[in-house]
């Protein structure tokens, strides 16, 4: 779990560098675990629940 938490530490730090401005980047983390609570307390995040059963459940909505 340390690497998983560290990934979020870095992402939150990079977001903080922008201050009140909207960050100029996006990141995608795929995992089966919830993010650390410090990532979800004050900021809005988009959460997609993905699956491979059909195209609609895939990230780009299609099979390559």
PDB file of C-alpha atoms in Angstrom:
ATOM      1  CA  UNK A   1       0.000   0.000   0.000  1.00  0.00           C
ATOM      2  CA  UNK A   2       2.875   2.523   0.463  1.00  0.00           C
ATOM      3  CA  UNK A   3       3.341   2.965  -3.307  1.00  0.00           C
ATOM      4  CA  UNK A   4      -0.418   3.369  -3.770  1.00  0.00           C
ATOM      5  CA  UNK A   5      -0.539   6.092  -1.082  1.00  0.00           C
ATOM      6  CA  UNK A   6       2.589   7.768  -2.434  1.00  0.00           C
ATOM      7  CA  UNK A   7       1.003   8.054  -5.876  1.00  0.00           C
ATOM      8  CA  UNK A   8      -1.855  10.040  -4.330  1.00  0.00           C
ATOM      9  CA  UNK A   9       0.577  12.100  -2.220  1.00  0.00           C
ATOM     10  CA  UNK A  10       2.320  13.215  -5.411  1.00  0.00           C
ATOM     11  CA  UNK A  11      -0.954  13.939  -7.235  1.00  0.00           C
ATOM     12  CA  UNK A  12      -2.304  16.034  -4.347  1.00  0.00           C
ATOM     13  CA  UNK A  13       1.000  17.915  -4.136  1.00  0.00           C
ATOM     14  CA  UNK A  14       0.946  18.677  -7.862  1.00  0.00           C
ATOM     15  CA  UNK A  15      -2.641  19.931  -7.569  1.00  0.00           C
ATOM     16  CA  UNK A  16      -1.628  22.198  -4.666  1.00  0.00           C
ATOM     17  CA  UNK A  17       1.093  23.857  -6.761  1.00  0.00           C
ATOM     18  CA  UNK A  18      -1.663  25.482  -8.839  1.00  0.00           C
ATOM     19  CA  UNK A  19      -3.135  27.194  -5.758  1.00  0.00           C
ATOM     20  CA  UNK A  20      -6.665  28.387  -6.515  1.00  0.00           C
ATOM     21  CA  UNK A  21      -6.217  27.894 -10.276  1.00  0.00           C
ATOM     22  CA  UNK A  22      -7.546  24.784 -11.960  1.00  0.00           C
ATOM     23  CA  UNK A  23      -4.708  22.262 -12.376  1.00  0.00           C
ATOM     24  CA  UNK A  24      -3.542  21.964 -15.974  1.00  0.00           C
ATOM     25  CA  UNK A  25      -3.371  18.174 -15.929  1.00  0.00           C
ATOM     26  CA  UNK A  26      -5.452  15.086 -15.312  1.00  0.00           C
ATOM     27  CA  UNK A  27      -4.476  11.701 -14.005  1.00  0.00           C
ATOM     28  CA  UNK A  28      -6.085   8.308 -14.125  1.00  0.00           C
ATOM     29  CA  UNK A  29      -5.528   5.740 -11.414  1.00  0.00           C
ATOM     30  CA  UNK A  30      -7.066   2.334 -11.829  1.00  0.00           C
ATOM     31  CA  UNK A  31      -7.388   0.299  -8.686  1.00  0.00           C
ATOM     32  CA  UNK A  32      -9.699  -1.956  -6.763  1.00  0.00           C
ATOM     33  CA  UNK A  33      -9.240   0.053  -3.563  1.00  0.00           C
ATOM     34  CA  UNK A  34     -10.689   3.412  -2.520  1.00  0.00           C
ATOM     35  CA  UNK A  35      -8.335   6.409  -2.557  1.00  0.00           C
ATOM     36  CA  UNK A  36      -6.929   7.629   0.759  1.00  0.00           C
ATOM     37  CA  UNK A  37      -9.372   9.819   2.700  1.00  0.00           C
ATOM     38  CA  UNK A  38      -7.132  12.892   2.369  1.00  0.00           C
ATOM     39  CA  UNK A  39      -7.844  12.824  -1.373  1.00  0.00           C
ATOM     40  CA  UNK A  40     -11.609  12.886  -1.091  1.00  0.00           C
ATOM     41  CA  UNK A  41     -12.280  15.249   1.821  1.00  0.00           C
ATOM     42  CA  UNK A  42     -12.434  18.670   0.158  1.00  0.00           C
ATOM     43  CA  UNK A  43     -12.001  18.276  -3.565  1.00  0.00           C
ATOM     44  CA  UNK A  44     -14.421  17.069  -6.220  1.00  0.00           C
ATOM     45  CA  UNK A  45     -13.209  14.046  -8.119  1.00  0.00           C
ATOM     46  CA  UNK A  46     -14.603  12.062 -10.983  1.00  0.00           C
ATOM     47  CA  UNK A  47     -15.006   8.399 -10.308  1.00  0.00           C
ATOM     48  CA  UNK A  48     -15.693   5.958 -13.072  1.00  0.00           C
ATOM     49  CA  UNK A  49     -16.575   2.373 -12.381  1.00  0.00           C
ATOM     50  CA  UNK A  50     -15.223   0.451 -15.331  1.00  0.00           C
ATOM     51  CA  UNK A  51     -15.609  -3.146 -16.443  1.00  0.00           C
ATOM     52  CA  UNK A  52     -14.819  -5.166 -19.545  1.00  0.00           C
ATOM     53  CA  UNK A  53     -18.127  -6.931 -20.054  1.00  0.00           C
ATOM     54  CA  UNK A  54     -19.276  -4.544 -22.779  1.00  0.00           C
ATOM     55  CA  UNK A  55     -17.964  -1.472 -24.600  1.00  0.00           C
ATOM     56  CA  UNK A  56     -20.013   0.932 -22.469  1.00  0.00           C
ATOM     57  CA  UNK A  57     -18.036  -0.126 -19.391  1.00  0.00           C
ATOM     58  CA  UNK A  58     -14.613   0.539 -20.912  1.00  0.00           C
ATOM     59  CA  UNK A  59     -12.651   3.753 -20.453  1.00  0.00           C
ATOM     60  CA  UNK A  60     -12.927   4.883 -24.066  1.00  0.00           C
ATOM     61  CA  UNK A  61     -16.186   3.008 -24.655  1.00  0.00           C
ATOM     62  CA  UNK A  62     -14.711   0.744 -27.313  1.00  0.00           C
ATOM     63  CA  UNK A  63     -12.672  -2.371 -27.882  1.00  0.00           C
ATOM     64  CA  UNK A  64      -9.351  -1.937 -29.675  1.00  0.00           C
TER      65      UNK A  64
END
